[in-house]
Amino acid sequence: MTQEFTITRLGHQGDGIATGPLYVPRALPGEVVSGTPEGDTLAEMRVVTPSPHRVSPACRHYRACGGCQLQHASDAFVADWKQEVVRAALSAQGVEAPLRPIHTSPPQSRRRATIAVRRTKKGTLAGFHGRASDVITEIPDCRLLDPALLAAIPVGEALALLGGSRKGVLAVTLTLSEAGLDVSVSGGKPLDGPFEASLALIAEQHGLARLAWEGEVIASRHAPAQRFGKASVVPPPGAFLQATKDGEAALLSAVREAVGNAKRVADLFAGCGTFSLPLAETAEVHAVEGEATMTAALDQGWRRAQGLKRLTTEARDLFRRPLLPDELSRFDAVVLDPPRAGAEAQVAELARAKLPVIVYVSCNPVTFARDANTLIQAGYRLNWVQVVDQFRWSAHVELAASFSLAHIGG
């Protein structure tokens, strides 16, 4: 039975929430909507009274595609909401901090995306999954992806025809590199000699820089390098990379400012050197990352670069074996960029070590706020938070934050 509801707020996933709670995708606070409740969600939603912040979606695929959650809201609304998500997460931990104006990456700037590709009776279907759905929506006019990345979707289709099945879905990760397209595939059929030869032929036909299948490099025609400061790094297939160059630059600018004149820096959860290598232009850096393939790529990038200070690497699981205070004591500053789980174990040791400067880059405001509270209880001051929105029109929030010991200042 159709009923009307008033949306009171947005949840962390960008859904509108009415009393219940009842989750209403693509609804905004203050709106009156109608539909049929199905469990804790509202089906067949229709907006009765729209919010003044509601706008026409920028992309014609928005209604069916699940790649974006917030194109129905104005840019100003989304920016304010993401700031408030961070503020609320900190407040829940009893923490207050100055939030700088949000930095938002422009449309069509995503340099990396994972598309879903399935074989069909007539050929292939490639794009993004619909929201909470196995249905794939084609995205020829996507407003998220860099045009060069969008133009690469036929590569995924060719790979599905060769190595996919009508029952399964290929996950094809497309990444723009200095040498061309870097492609990594999972979910396909097992490798054998003839199949590998066919894959290598596709890499040649489409001019791919590199093609990897289930983590195994099949063809590497050109090194798919990424530029981090003065260094050029070839990440292992599927390695983490910031979603946009613009967002990466904003985060790096915040990190550099917070690190300041520190001469010895530890970069924890360093990946392939997003921050380590630019910081090595002015400081000695020790980069720690759990994946040895990433530290090897970082080290090679440093060795080939010119004009960088000493950089050392260490492959180490910082969740199980965080750096201890005696190991941290030789650094003037620490940068950490953990995954969504945060860095609870490592932050506990940082709180004991009492380093002058800590810079925290986070993709999860909730775990960041937890870790920030630990540092503040240990005598640190949270100087500022810079929110960065490089996942435009999504509910995803990233930030960089500056901490200093309260008696030292910052």
CSV table of C-alpha atoms in Angstrom, one decimal:
chain,number,residue,atom,x,y,z
A,1,MET,CA,0.0,0.0,0.0
A,2,THR,CA,1.4,3.4,-1.0
A,3,GLN,CA,2.2,5.7,2.0
A,4,GLU,CA,3.8,9.1,2.4
A,5,PHE,CA,6.9,9.7,4.5
A,6,THR,CA,9.1,12.7,5.4
A,7,ILE,CA,12.8,12.3,5.0
A,8,THR,CA,14.6,13.5,8.2
A,9,ARG,CA,18.3,13.0,7.2
A,10,LEU,CA,20.8,11.3,5.0
A,11,GLY,CA,22.6,8.1,6.1
A,12,HIS,CA,26.3,7.3,5.6
A,13,GLN,CA,25.5,5.6,2.3
A,14,GLY,CA,23.7,8.7,1.0
A,15,ASP,CA,20.2,7.2,1.4
A,16,GLY,CA,17.4,9.4,2.7
A,17,ILE,CA,16.1,8.1,6.1
A,18,ALA,CA,12.5,8.5,7.4
A,19,THR,CA,11.2,7.5,10.8
A,20,GLY,CA,11.5,3.7,11.3
A,21,PRO,CA,14.2,3.8,10.2
A,22,LEU,CA,13.1,3.5,6.6
A,23,TYR,CA,15.8,3.9,3.9
A,24,VAL,CA,14.9,5.8,0.8
A,25,PRO,CA,17.6,5.9,-2.0
A,26,ARG,CA,17.9,9.2,-3.8
A,27,ALA,CA,15.8,11.2,-1.4
A,28,LEU,CA,16.9,14.4,0.4
A,29,PRO,CA,16.2,15.7,3.9
A,30,GLY,CA,12.9,17.6,4.2
A,31,GLU,CA,11.3,15.9,1.2
A,32,VAL,CA,8.0,14.2,1.4
A,33,VAL,CA,8.0,11.0,-0.6
A,34,SER,CA,5.5,8.2,-1.3
A,35,GLY,CA,6.0,4.5,-2.0
A,36,THR,CA,5.5,1.0,-0.7
A,37,PRO,CA,7.6,-0.1,2.4
A,38,GLU,CA,9.4,-3.4,1.8
A,39,GLY,CA,11.2,-4.3,4.9
A,40,ASP,CA,13.4,-1.3,5.9
A,41,THR,CA,13.4,0.3,2.3
A,42,LEU,CA,10.8,2.2,0.3
A,43,ALA,CA,10.0,0.7,-3.1
A,44,GLU,CA,8.6,2.7,-6.1
A,45,MET,CA,9.6,6.0,-4.5
A,46,ARG,CA,8.0,9.1,-5.8
A,47,VAL,CA,8.9,12.6,-4.7
A,48,VAL,CA,5.8,14.5,-3.5
A,49,THR,CA,7.4,17.6,-2.1
A,50,PRO,CA,11.0,18.1,-3.5
A,51,SER,CA,13.9,19.7,-1.6
A,52,PRO,CA,15.2,23.0,-2.8
A,53,HIS,CA,18.5,21.2,-3.1
A,54,ARG,CA,17.2,18.7,-5.6
A,55,VAL,CA,18.6,19.1,-9.1
A,56,SER,CA,18.4,17.2,-12.4
A,57,PRO,CA,21.1,14.5,-12.5
A,58,ALA,CA,24.1,15.4,-14.7
A,59,CYS,CA,24.2,11.9,-16.2
A,60,ARG,CA,21.5,10.2,-18.3
A,61,HIS,CA,22.5,6.8,-16.8
A,62,TYR,CA,21.8,7.9,-13.2
A,63,ARG,CA,18.4,6.4,-12.8
A,64,ALA,CA,19.6,2.8,-13.6
A,65,CYS,CA,23.3,3.0,-12.7
A,66,GLY,CA,24.7,2.4,-9.2
A,67,GLY,CA,28.0,4.2,-9.8
A,68,CYS,CA,26.7,7.4,-8.2
A,69,GLN,CA,24.4,8.0,-5.3
A,70,LEU,CA,24.0,11.8,-5.0
A,71,GLN,CA,23.6,13.3,-8.5
A,72,HIS,CA,20.1,14.3,-7.5
A,73,ALA,CA,21.5,16.8,-5.0
A,74,SER,CA,23.2,20.2,-5.7
A,75,ASP,CA,27.0,20.3,-5.5
A,76,ALA,CA,26.7,22.8,-2.5
A,77,PHE,CA,24.4,20.4,-0.6
A,78,VAL,CA,26.8,17.4,-1.2
A,79,ALA,CA,29.8,19.4,-0.1
A,80,ASP,CA,28.1,20.6,3.1
A,81,TRP,CA,26.8,17.0,3.8
A,82,LYS,CA,30.2,15.5,3.4
A,83,GLN,CA,31.7,18.1,5.8
A,84,GLU,CA,28.9,17.3,8.2
A,85,VAL,CA,29.7,13.5,8.0
A,86,VAL,CA,33.2,14.2,9.2
A,87,ARG,CA,32.0,16.7,11.9
A,88,ALA,CA,29.5,14.2,13.2
A,89,ALA,CA,32.0,11.4,13.3
A,90,LEU,CA,34.3,13.5,15.3
A,91,SER,CA,31.6,14.8,17.6
A,92,ALA,CA,30.6,11.2,18.4
A,93,GLN,CA,34.1,10.8,19.9
A,94,GLY,CA,33.9,14.1,21.7
A,95,VAL,CA,36.3,15.7,19.3
A,96,GLU,CA,36.1,19.2,17.7
A,97,ALA,CA,38.4,20.5,14.9
A,98,PRO,CA,38.5,23.2,12.3
A,99,LEU,CA,37.3,21.9,9.0
A,100,ARG,CA,38.8,23.6,5.9
A,101,PRO,CA,36.6,24.1,2.8
A,102,ILE,CA,36.1,20.8,1.0
A,103,HIS,CA,38.1,20.1,-2.2
A,104,THR,CA,36.0,18.4,-4.9
A,105,SER,CA,37.5,16.7,-8.0
A,106,PRO,CA,35.9,17.8,-11.3
A,107,PRO,CA,33.6,15.6,-13.4
A,108,GLN,CA,35.2,13.1,-15.8
A,109,SER,CA,38.4,12.9,-13.8
A,110,ARG,CA,38.4,9.3,-12.6
A,111,ARG,CA,41.6,7.6,-13.9
A,112,ARG,CA,40.7,4.2,-12.6
A,113,ALA,CA,37.5,2.2,-12.4
A,114,THR,CA,36.4,-1.4,-12.2
A,115,ILE,CA,33.7,-2.3,-14.7
A,116,ALA,CA,31.5,-5.4,-14.7
A,117,VAL,CA,31.3,-7.3,-18.0
A,118,ARG,CA,29.1,-10.3,-18.9
A,119,ARG,CA,28.7,-12.3,-22.0
A,120,THR,CA,25.2,-12.3,-23.5
A,121,LYS,CA,23.4,-14.1,-26.3
A,122,LYS,CA,24.1,-11.1,-28.5
A,123,GLY,CA,27.6,-10.3,-27.4
A,124,THR,CA,28.5,-8.5,-24.1
A,125,LEU,CA,27.2,-6.1,-21.5
A,126,ALA,CA,29.6,-3.8,-19.8
A,127,GLY,CA,29.2,-1.0,-17.3
A,128,PHE,CA,28.4,-0.6,-13.6
A,129,HIS,CA,26.0,-2.6,-11.5
A,130,GLY,CA,22.7,-1.0,-10.5
A,131,ARG,CA,22.2,-0.1,-6.9
A,132,ALA,CA,22.0,-3.3,-4.8
A,133,SER,CA,21.5,-5.2,-8.0
A,134,ASP,CA,23.3,-7.7,-10.3
A,135,VAL,CA,21.9,-5.9,-13.3
A,136,ILE,CA,24.7,-4.2,-15.4
A,137,THR,CA,24.0,-0.7,-16.8
A,138,GLU,CA,25.9,0.4,-19.8
A,139,ILE,CA,27.5,3.8,-19.3
A,140,PRO,CA,28.6,5.3,-22.7
A,141,ASP,CA,28.1,8.8,-21.5
A,142,CYS,CA,29.4,8.4,-17.9
A,143,ARG,CA,30.1,11.7,-16.2
A,144,LEU,CA,32.6,10.2,-13.7
A,145,LEU,CA,35.2,8.6,-15.9
A,146,ASP,CA,38.0,10.3,-17.7
A,147,PRO,CA,37.1,10.2,-21.4
A,148,ALA,CA,40.2,8.1,-22.1
A,149,LEU,CA,39.0,5.5,-19.6
A,150,LEU,CA,35.5,5.5,-20.9
A,151,ALA,CA,36.9,4.8,-24.4
A,152,ALA,CA,38.6,1.7,-23.0
A,153,ILE,CA,35.3,-0.1,-22.2
A,154,PRO,CA,35.5,-2.1,-25.5
A,155,VAL,CA,38.7,-3.7,-24.1
A,156,GLY,CA,36.6,-5.2,-21.3
A,157,GLU,CA,34.0,-6.4,-23.8
A,158,ALA,CA,36.7,-8.1,-25.9
A,159,LEU,CA,38.1,-9.8,-22.8
A,160,ALA,CA,34.7,-11.1,-21.8
A,161,LEU,CA,34.0,-12.6,-25.2
A,162,LEU,CA,37.3,-14.5,-24.9
A,163,GLY,CA,37.5,-15.4,-21.2
A,164,GLY,CA,34.1,-14.8,-19.6
A,165,SER,CA,30.9,-16.9,-19.3
A,166,ARG,CA,27.2,-16.1,-19.5
A,167,LYS,CA,26.9,-17.2,-15.9
A,168,GLY,CA,29.7,-15.2,-14.4
A,169,VAL,CA,30.7,-11.6,-14.4
A,170,LEU,CA,34.2,-10.3,-15.2
A,171,ALA,CA,35.6,-7.5,-13.0
A,172,VAL,CA,37.8,-5.5,-15.3
A,173,THR,CA,39.9,-2.8,-13.6
A,174,LEU,CA,41.0,-0.1,-16.1
A,175,THR,CA,43.7,2.3,-15.0
A,176,LEU,CA,45.2,5.2,-17.0
A,177,SER,CA,49.0,5.2,-16.9
A,178,GLU,CA,51.8,7.3,-18.4
A,179,ALA,CA,52.3,4.5,-21.0
A,180,GLY,CA,48.6,3.8,-21.8
A,181,LEU,CA,45.9,1.5,-20.4
A,182,ASP,CA,46.7,-0.9,-17.5
A,183,VAL,CA,44.2,-3.7,-17.3
A,184,SER,CA,43.6,-6.2,-14.5
A,185,VAL,CA,40.9,-8.9,-14.7
A,186,SER,CA,39.3,-11.2,-12.2
A,187,GLY,CA,36.5,-13.6,-12.3
A,188,GLY,CA,37.4,-15.3,-15.7
A,189,LYS,CA,38.2,-18.7,-16.8
A,190,PRO,CA,41.5,-20.4,-15.8
A,191,LEU,CA,44.6,-19.7,-17.7
A,192,ASP,CA,46.2,-22.2,-20.1
A,193,GLY,CA,48.7,-21.9,-23.0
A,194,PRO,CA,46.3,-21.1,-25.9
A,195,PHE,CA,44.2,-18.8,-23.8
A,196,GLU,CA,47.3,-16.8,-22.7
A,197,ALA,CA,48.3,-16.4,-26.3
A,198,SER,CA,44.8,-15.1,-27.2
A,199,LEU,CA,44.9,-12.7,-24.3
A,200,ALA,CA,48.3,-11.4,-25.4
A,201,LEU,CA,46.9,-10.9,-28.9
A,202,ILE,CA,44.1,-8.7,-27.4
A,203,ALA,CA,46.7,-6.7,-25.5
A,204,GLU,CA,48.5,-6.1,-28.8
A,205,GLN,CA,45.4,-5.3,-30.8
A,206,HIS,CA,44.2,-2.7,-28.3
A,207,GLY,CA,47.6,-1.2,-27.6
A,208,LEU,CA,47.5,-2.0,-23.8
A,209,ALA,CA,50.4,-1.1,-21.7
A,210,ARG,CA,49.8,-4.2,-19.5
A,211,LEU,CA,47.3,-6.9,-19.1
A,212,ALA,CA,47.0,-9.1,-16.0
A,213,TRP,CA,44.6,-12.0,-15.5
A,214,GLU,CA,43.8,-13.1,-11.9
A,215,GLY,CA,47.0,-11.3,-10.8
A,216,GLU,CA,49.3,-12.9,-13.4
A,217,VAL,CA,50.8,-10.6,-16.0
A,218,ILE,CA,50.0,-11.9,-19.4
A,219,ALA,CA,51.4,-9.0,-21.5
A,220,SER,CA,53.5,-6.0,-20.6
A,221,ARG,CA,54.1,-4.0,-23.8
A,222,HIS,CA,55.1,-0.8,-21.9
A,223,ALA,CA,55.7,-0.2,-18.2
A,224,PRO,CA,52.4,1.3,-16.9
A,225,ALA,CA,54.1,3.9,-14.8
A,226,GLN,CA,52.5,6.4,-12.4
A,227,ARG,CA,54.2,9.7,-11.6
A,228,PHE,CA,54.7,10.5,-7.9
A,229,GLY,CA,56.6,13.7,-7.6
A,230,LYS,CA,59.9,13.3,-9.4
A,231,ALA,CA,59.6,9.5,-9.5
A,232,SER,CA,58.0,7.1,-11.9
A,233,VAL,CA,56.6,4.0,-10.4
A,234,VAL,CA,55.2,0.8,-12.0
A,235,PRO,CA,52.7,-0.5,-9.5
A,236,PRO,CA,51.9,-4.3,-9.4
A,237,PRO,CA,48.6,-5.2,-11.1
A,238,GLY,CA,45.6,-4.0,-9.2
A,239,ALA,CA,47.6,-2.0,-6.7
A,240,PHE,CA,46.0,0.9,-4.8
A,241,LEU,CA,46.0,4.2,-6.6
A,242,GLN,CA,44.1,7.4,-5.7
A,243,ALA,CA,41.0,7.7,-7.8
A,244,THR,CA,41.8,11.1,-9.5
A,245,LYS,CA,45.0,13.0,-10.0
A,246,ASP,CA,43.2,16.1,-8.7
A,247,GLY,CA,42.3,14.4,-5.5
A,248,GLU,CA,45.8,13.0,-5.0
A,249,ALA,CA,47.2,16.4,-5.5
A,250,ALA,CA,44.9,17.9,-2.9
A,251,LEU,CA,45.8,15.2,-0.3
A,252,LEU,CA,49.5,15.5,-1.1
A,253,SER,CA,49.3,19.3,-0.6
A,254,ALA,CA,47.7,18.8,2.8
A,255,VAL,CA,50.3,16.2,3.8
A,256,ARG,CA,53.2,18.4,2.7
A,257,GLU,CA,51.9,21.3,4.7
A,258,ALA,CA,51.4,19.3,7.8
A,259,VAL,CA,54.8,17.6,7.6
A,260,GLY,CA,56.4,21.0,7.3
A,261,ASN,CA,60.2,21.1,7.7
A,262,ALA,CA,60.5,17.6,9.2
A,263,LYS,CA,63.8,16.0,8.1
A,264,ARG,CA,63.0,12.3,8.9
A,265,VAL,CA,59.5,11.0,8.0
A,266,ALA,CA,57.9,7.6,8.4
A,267,ASP,CA,55.2,6.9,5.8
A,268,LEU,CA,52.9,4.1,7.1
A,269,PHE,CA,50.5,2.2,4.8
A,270,ALA,CA,52.7,3.7,2.1
A,271,GLY,CA,51.3,1.8,-0.9
A,272,CYS,CA,53.5,2.4,-3.9
A,273,GLY,CA,54.8,5.8,-2.8
A,274,THR,CA,52.0,8.3,-3.3
A,275,PHE,CA,53.3,10.4,-0.4
A,276,SER,CA,56.7,8.8,0.2
A,277,LEU,CA,58.3,9.8,-3.0
A,278,PRO,CA,57.2,13.5,-3.1
A,279,LEU,CA,58.2,13.8,0.6
A,280,ALA,CA,61.6,12.4,-0.3
A,281,GLU,CA,62.3,15.6,-2.2
A,282,THR,CA,62.9,17.4,1.2
A,283,ALA,CA,63.2,14.7,3.8
A,284,GLU,CA,64.6,11.2,4.4
A,285,VAL,CA,61.7,8.8,4.3
A,286,HIS,CA,61.0,5.3,5.6
A,287,ALA,CA,58.1,3.7,3.8
A,288,VAL,CA,56.2,0.8,5.4
A,289,GLU,CA,53.6,-1.2,3.5
A,290,GLY,CA,52.1,-4.7,4.0
A,291,GLU,CA,52.5,-5.8,0.4
A,292,ALA,CA,56.0,-6.6,-0.6
A,293,THR,CA,55.2,-6.1,-4.3
A,294,MET,CA,54.3,-2.5,-3.6
A,295,THR,CA,57.4,-1.8,-1.5
A,296,ALA,CA,59.5,-3.3,-4.3
A,297,ALA,CA,57.8,-1.0,-6.9
A,298,LEU,CA,58.3,2.0,-4.6
A,299,ASP,CA,62.0,1.2,-4.0
A,300,GLN,CA,62.6,0.8,-7.7
A,301,GLY,CA,60.9,4.1,-8.5
A,302,TRP,CA,63.1,5.8,-5.9
A,303,ARG,CA,66.3,4.3,-7.3
A,304,ARG,CA,65.5,5.5,-10.8
A,305,ALA,CA,64.6,9.0,-9.8
A,306,GLN,CA,67.0,11.9,-9.6
A,307,GLY,CA,67.3,14.5,-6.8
A,308,LEU,CA,65.6,12.6,-4.0
A,309,LYS,CA,66.9,12.1,-0.4
A,310,ARG,CA,67.4,8.7,1.1
A,311,LEU,CA,64.3,6.5,1.1
A,312,THR,CA,64.1,3.0,2.7
A,313,THR,CA,61.2,0.5,2.5
A,314,GLU,CA,59.9,-2.2,4.7
A,315,ALA,CA,57.2,-4.8,4.0
A,316,ARG,CA,55.3,-5.2,7.3
A,317,ASP,CA,51.8,-5.9,8.4
A,318,LEU,CA,51.0,-2.8,10.5
A,319,PHE,CA,47.9,-4.4,11.9
A,320,ARG,CA,49.7,-7.3,13.5
A,321,ARG,CA,53.1,-5.6,13.9
A,322,PRO,CA,52.8,-1.9,14.3
A,323,LEU,CA,56.0,0.2,14.6
A,324,LEU,CA,56.8,0.5,18.3
A,325,PRO,CA,57.9,3.7,20.1
A,326,ASP,CA,61.6,2.8,20.0
A,327,GLU,CA,61.4,2.4,16.2
A,328,LEU,CA,59.4,5.6,15.8
A,329,SER,CA,61.7,7.7,18.0
A,330,ARG,CA,64.1,8.4,15.1
A,331,PHE,CA,61.4,10.3,13.1
A,332,ASP,CA,60.3,13.9,13.2
A,333,ALA,CA,56.9,13.2,11.6
A,334,VAL,CA,54.7,10.3,10.7
A,335,VAL,CA,52.2,10.1,7.8
A,336,LEU,CA,49.7,7.3,7.8
A,337,ASP,CA,47.1,6.4,5.2
A,338,PRO,CA,45.3,3.2,6.4
A,339,PRO,CA,42.4,1.3,4.7
A,340,ARG,CA,38.9,1.8,5.9
A,341,ALA,CA,39.5,-0.2,9.1
A,342,GLY,CA,41.7,2.6,10.3
A,343,ALA,CA,45.0,2.1,12.3
A,344,GLU,CA,44.0,1.3,15.8
A,345,ALA,CA,47.0,-0.8,16.7
A,346,GLN,CA,49.5,1.6,15.1
A,347,VAL,CA,47.8,4.7,16.6
A,348,ALA,CA,48.1,3.2,20.1
A,349,GLU,CA,51.9,3.0,19.6
A,350,LEU,CA,52.0,6.5,18.1
A,351,ALA,CA,50.2,7.8,21.2
A,352,ARG,CA,53.0,6.3,23.3
A,353,ALA,CA,55.8,7.5,21.1
A,354,LYS,CA,55.0,11.2,21.4
A,355,LEU,CA,56.3,12.3,17.9
A,356,PRO,CA,56.0,16.0,17.2
A,357,VAL,CA,53.9,15.7,14.1
A,358,ILE,CA,51.4,13.1,12.8
A,359,VAL,CA,49.5,13.4,9.5
A,360,TYR,CA,46.5,11.1,9.1
A,361,VAL,CA,44.9,10.5,5.7
A,362,SER,CA,41.6,8.6,5.9
A,363,CYS,CA,38.9,7.2,3.7
A,364,ASN,CA,36.6,6.5,6.7
A,365,PRO,CA,35.6,9.4,9.0
A,366,VAL,CA,34.3,6.9,11.7
A,367,THR,CA,37.6,5.0,12.2
A,368,PHE,CA,39.5,8.3,11.7
A,369,ALA,CA,37.5,9.9,14.6
A,370,ARG,CA,38.2,6.9,16.8
A,371,ASP,CA,41.9,7.1,16.1
A,372,ALA,CA,41.9,10.9,16.5
A,373,ASN,CA,40.4,10.6,19.9
A,374,THR,CA,43.2,8.2,21.0
A,375,LEU,CA,45.8,10.7,19.9
A,376,ILE,CA,44.0,13.6,21.6
A,377,GLN,CA,43.8,11.6,24.8
A,378,ALA,CA,47.5,11.1,24.6
A,379,GLY,CA,48.2,14.9,24.4
A,380,TYR,CA,47.9,15.7,20.7
A,381,ARG,CA,46.0,18.6,19.2
A,382,LEU,CA,44.0,18.2,16.0
A,383,ASN,CA,45.0,21.3,14.2
A,384,TRP,CA,42.8,21.0,11.1
A,385,VAL,CA,41.0,18.6,8.8
A,386,GLN,CA,40.9,18.9,5.0
A,387,VAL,CA,38.0,17.0,3.4
A,388,VAL,CA,38.7,15.8,-0.1
A,389,ASP,CA,35.9,14.6,-2.4
A,390,GLN,CA,37.5,12.7,-5.3
A,391,PHE,CA,34.6,10.2,-5.5
A,392,ARG,CA,32.2,12.8,-6.8
A,393,TRP,CA,28.5,12.2,-6.5
A,394,SER,CA,29.2,9.2,-4.1
A,395,ALA,CA,28.8,8.9,-0.3
A,396,HIS,CA,32.5,8.3,0.0
A,397,VAL,CA,34.5,10.8,2.1
A,398,GLU,CA,38.2,11.2,2.3
A,399,LEU,CA,40.3,13.6,4.4
A,400,ALA,CA,43.8,14.6,5.6
A,401,ALA,CA,44.4,15.8,9.1
A,402,SER,CA,47.2,17.5,11.0
A,403,PHE,CA,48.1,16.5,14.6
A,404,SER,CA,50.8,18.0,16.8
A,405,LEU,CA,51.7,17.6,20.5
A,406,ALA,CA,49.8,20.2,22.3
A,407,HIS,CA,52.8,21.7,24.1
A,408,ILE,CA,54.7,21.9,20.8
A,409,GLY,CA,52.0,23.6,18.7
A,410,GLY,CA,51.4,23.3,15.0
